[in-house]
Tab-separated table of C-alpha atoms in Angstrom:
chain	number	residue	atom	x	y	z
A	28	MET	CA	0.000	0.000	0.000
A	29	ASP	CA	1.386	3.381	-0.960
A	30	TYR	CA	1.315	6.282	1.472
A	31	LYS	CA	-1.588	8.024	-0.307
A	32	THR	CA	-3.791	4.966	0.189
A	33	ALA	CA	-2.597	4.695	3.792
A	34	ILE	CA	-3.603	8.318	4.379
A	35	GLU	CA	-6.998	7.776	2.741
A	36	ILE	CA	-7.606	4.914	5.184
A	37	PHE	CA	-6.322	7.072	8.049
A	38	ASP	CA	-8.883	9.767	7.154
A	39	THR	CA	-11.744	7.280	7.624
A	40	LEU	CA	-10.729	6.359	11.176
A	41	ALA	CA	-12.245	7.594	14.399
A	42	GLU	CA	-9.981	9.935	16.366
A	43	ASP	CA	-9.343	7.246	18.985
A	44	ASP	CA	-7.973	4.897	16.321
A	45	LYS	CA	-5.661	7.321	14.534
A	46	ALA	CA	-2.753	7.004	16.980
A	47	LYS	CA	-3.013	3.205	16.729
A	48	GLU	CA	-2.759	3.480	12.954
A	49	ILE	CA	0.407	5.567	13.211
A	50	TYR	CA	1.941	3.035	15.575
A	51	ALA	CA	0.886	0.212	13.248
A	52	HIS	CA	2.771	1.845	10.368
A	53	PHE	CA	5.773	2.379	12.628
A	54	GLY	CA	5.628	-1.268	13.688
A	55	LEU	CA	5.468	-2.436	10.099
A	56	ALA	CA	8.465	-0.260	9.180
A	57	VAL	CA	10.482	-1.760	12.034
A	58	PHE	CA	9.302	-5.275	11.124
A	59	ILE	CA	10.451	-4.814	7.518
A	60	THR	CA	13.887	-3.724	8.709
A	61	GLN	CA	14.116	-6.870	10.816
A	62	CYS	CA	13.282	-8.820	7.649
A	63	LEU	CA	16.043	-6.916	5.877
A	64	GLU	CA	18.416	-7.798	8.703
A	65	GLN	CA	17.428	-11.459	8.389
A	66	GLN	CA	18.008	-11.221	4.653
A	67	ALA	CA	21.533	-9.985	5.359
A	68	ILE	CA	22.097	-12.970	7.656
A	69	ASN	CA	20.686	-15.305	4.994
A	70	MET	CA	22.982	-13.864	2.341
A	71	ILE	CA	26.084	-14.262	4.472
A	72	ALA	CA	25.279	-17.730	5.783
A	73	ILE	CA	24.267	-19.089	2.372
A	74	CYS	CA	27.388	-17.666	0.739
A	75	ARG	CA	29.639	-19.069	3.450
A	76	GLN	CA	27.828	-22.405	3.344
A	77	ALA	CA	28.397	-22.647	-0.417
A	78	LYS	CA	32.015	-21.455	-0.354
A	79	GLN	CA	33.003	-23.678	2.575
A	80	LYS	CA	31.140	-26.635	1.038
A	81	LEU	CA	29.592	-27.583	4.355
A	82	LYS	CA	28.146	-31.082	4.222
A	83	THR	CA	26.838	-32.104	7.626
A	84	GLN	CA	23.717	-30.673	9.218
A	85	GLU	CA	25.782	-29.907	12.324
A	86	GLN	CA	28.179	-27.727	10.298
A	87	VAL	CA	25.294	-25.915	8.623
A	88	ASP	CA	23.439	-25.394	11.908
A	89	SER	CA	26.584	-24.066	13.573
A	90	LEU	CA	27.127	-21.554	10.773
A	91	TRP	CA	23.528	-20.297	10.946
A	92	ASP	CA	23.573	-20.125	14.739
A	93	ASN	CA	26.736	-18.039	14.559
A	94	TYR	CA	24.802	-15.390	12.622
A	95	ASP	CA	21.247	-15.845	13.867
A	96	LEU	CA	22.260	-15.866	17.508
A	97	GLY	CA	25.270	-13.603	17.148
A	98	SER	CA	25.538	-10.027	18.229
A	99	ARG	CA	26.277	-8.485	14.844
A	100	THR	CA	24.514	-5.238	14.136
A	101	LEU	CA	22.935	-4.533	10.775
A	102	GLY	CA	25.864	-2.244	10.006
A	103	VAL	CA	28.355	-5.060	10.618
A	104	LEU	CA	26.264	-7.436	8.497
A	105	ILE	CA	26.146	-4.905	5.660
A	106	ASN	CA	29.925	-4.565	5.705
A	107	GLU	CA	30.242	-8.336	5.464
A	108	ILE	CA	27.786	-8.445	2.539
A	109	LYS	CA	29.866	-5.831	0.744
A	110	GLN	CA	32.905	-8.095	1.080
A	111	LEU	CA	31.107	-11.248	-0.089
A	112	TYR	CA	28.986	-9.905	-2.934
A	113	ASN	CA	29.722	-7.696	-5.899
A	114	LEU	CA	27.133	-5.020	-5.082
A	115	THR	CA	26.640	-2.102	-7.411
A	116	GLU	CA	27.756	1.251	-6.098
A	117	GLN	CA	24.114	2.387	-6.047
A	118	ASP	CA	23.023	-0.646	-3.998
A	119	THR	CA	25.910	-0.103	-1.580
A	120	ILE	CA	24.871	3.522	-1.106
A	121	GLU	CA	21.232	2.483	-0.671
A	122	LEU	CA	22.176	-0.075	1.999
A	123	GLY	CA	23.973	2.619	3.956
A	124	GLU	CA	21.069	5.045	3.607
A	125	VAL	CA	18.472	2.470	4.655
A	126	LEU	CA	20.639	1.587	7.658
A	127	ARG	CA	20.889	5.267	8.624
A	128	LEU	CA	17.114	5.733	8.284
A	129	ARG	CA	16.382	2.511	10.153
A	130	ASN	CA	18.509	3.635	13.060
A	131	TYR	CA	16.798	7.011	13.071
A	132	ILE	CA	13.294	5.527	12.945
A	133	ALA	CA	14.025	2.909	15.588
A	134	HIS	CA	15.895	5.134	18.020
A	135	ASP	CA	15.047	8.795	17.445
A	136	TYR	CA	12.003	9.370	15.255
A	137	PHE	CA	9.391	9.844	17.968
A	138	ARG	CA	11.780	11.759	20.180
A	139	PHE	CA	12.372	14.377	17.496
A	140	ASN	CA	8.888	14.357	15.988
A	141	ALA	CA	6.540	14.004	18.953
A	142	GLU	CA	4.880	17.339	18.155
A	143	LEU	CA	3.611	15.902	14.850
A	144	PHE	CA	0.975	14.049	16.872
A	145	TYR	CA	-0.738	17.389	17.631
A	146	THR	CA	-1.996	18.021	14.097
A	147	ASP	CA	-3.775	16.017	11.454
A	148	SER	CA	-1.201	17.012	8.847
A	149	GLY	CA	1.610	16.008	11.217
A	150	GLN	CA	0.065	12.602	11.802
A	151	LYS	CA	-0.264	12.094	8.059
A	152	ARG	CA	3.368	13.058	7.626
A	153	MET	CA	4.358	10.367	10.127
A	154	ILE	CA	2.441	7.753	8.161
A	155	LYS	CA	4.052	8.977	4.943
A	156	ASP	CA	7.519	8.698	6.502
A	157	PHE	CA	6.918	5.145	7.726
A	158	VAL	CA	5.289	3.891	4.513
A	159	GLU	CA	7.966	5.404	2.286
A	160	PHE	CA	10.707	3.931	4.437
A	161	ARG	CA	9.011	0.533	4.476
A	162	ASP	CA	8.690	0.545	0.680
A	163	ARG	CA	12.318	1.573	0.274
A	164	ALA	CA	13.497	-1.228	2.573
A	165	LYS	CA	11.304	-3.785	0.748
A	166	LEU	CA	12.746	-2.768	-2.612
A	167	LEU	CA	16.263	-3.147	-1.254
A	168	ASP	CA	15.356	-6.548	0.194
A	169	SER	CA	14.257	-7.692	-3.278
A	170	LYS	CA	17.574	-6.574	-4.722
A	171	LEU	CA	19.473	-8.461	-2.034
A	172	ILE	CA	17.530	-11.636	-2.802
A	173	ASN	CA	18.710	-11.384	-6.411
A	174	TYR	CA	22.329	-11.124	-5.273
A	175	ALA	CA	21.916	-14.198	-3.084
A	176	LYS	CA	20.412	-16.372	-5.837
A	177	THR	CA	23.867	-17.434	-7.028
A	178	TYR	CA	24.549	-19.181	-3.746
A	179	ILE	CA	20.970	-20.192	-2.999
A	180	ASP	CA	21.067	-22.525	-5.995
A	181	LYS	CA	24.466	-23.933	-4.970
A	182	VAL	CA	23.204	-25.010	-1.539
A	183	GLY	CA	20.042	-26.560	-2.953
A	184	LEU	CA	17.506	-24.024	-1.735
A	185	THR	CA	15.203	-24.118	-4.718
A	186	ASP	CA	11.915	-22.239	-4.605
A	187	LYS	CA	10.208	-25.599	-4.122
A	188	ARG	CA	12.451	-26.492	-1.167
A	189	ILE	CA	11.931	-23.071	0.427
A	190	GLN	CA	8.152	-23.510	0.137
A	191	GLU	CA	8.411	-26.987	1.696
A	192	ILE	CA	10.382	-25.593	4.631
A	193	TYR	CA	7.887	-22.762	5.035
A	194	LYS	CA	4.872	-25.097	4.974
A	195	GLN	CA	6.471	-27.523	7.429
A	196	THR	CA	7.442	-24.758	9.848
A	197	LYS	CA	3.996	-23.184	9.640
A	198	LYS	CA	2.329	-26.554	10.250
A	199	GLU	CA	4.523	-27.237	13.288
A	200	TRP	CA	3.872	-23.819	14.817
A	201	GLN	CA	0.131	-23.824	14.160
A	202	GLN	CA	-0.114	-26.864	16.406
A	203	LYS	CA	1.780	-25.265	19.287
A	204	ILE	CA	0.223	-23.581	22.273
A	205	ILE	CA	2.396	-20.747	23.486
A	206	THR	CA	2.556	-20.331	27.246
A	207	ASP	CA	4.477	-18.043	29.567
A	208	GLU	CA	7.312	-20.580	29.554
A	209	HIS	CA	7.968	-19.871	25.875
A	210	LYS	CA	11.116	-17.761	25.585
A	211	THR	CA	10.695	-14.788	23.289
A	212	ARG	CA	14.160	-13.418	24.060
A	213	ILE	CA	16.873	-15.532	22.479
A	214	LYS	CA	19.965	-13.341	22.628
């Protein structure tokens, strides 16, 4: 959904629901950047898996755990991607800009823009900022997937295999009942 459509929907909401809508767009922007971060991890792990010709499941799991459970920031992951992949100059610049914007949105946006909540036009501007950022991050994610395809094929992750993994994981989790004992903090 583009920001104009998002604002049209926003205009139909009751006043009590407008703040929730802004937070929903913020949440989606942050979610997309976490997807982008996971994509960076995927790119690195798949490349390393292919180059190191890992054979055993234990070796593969250890590699993924090193990145999935590691303490690398998105900035560190981006630097590693730049070393492993032949990114265009434009894509390298875009990665840096998306990282800068992600950090701003996640850490400073509301602090520096809290007064935007006081006006209708300010609230719409917030939605526009979050939607435009989200779309920019999604476009970059698509580009990164294309870079990774070289190694994805080498490790046997065909589209069919990815769909099988997705369906199996979804099936397993749909059957689970999540209680307070479930750990949501891994790191």
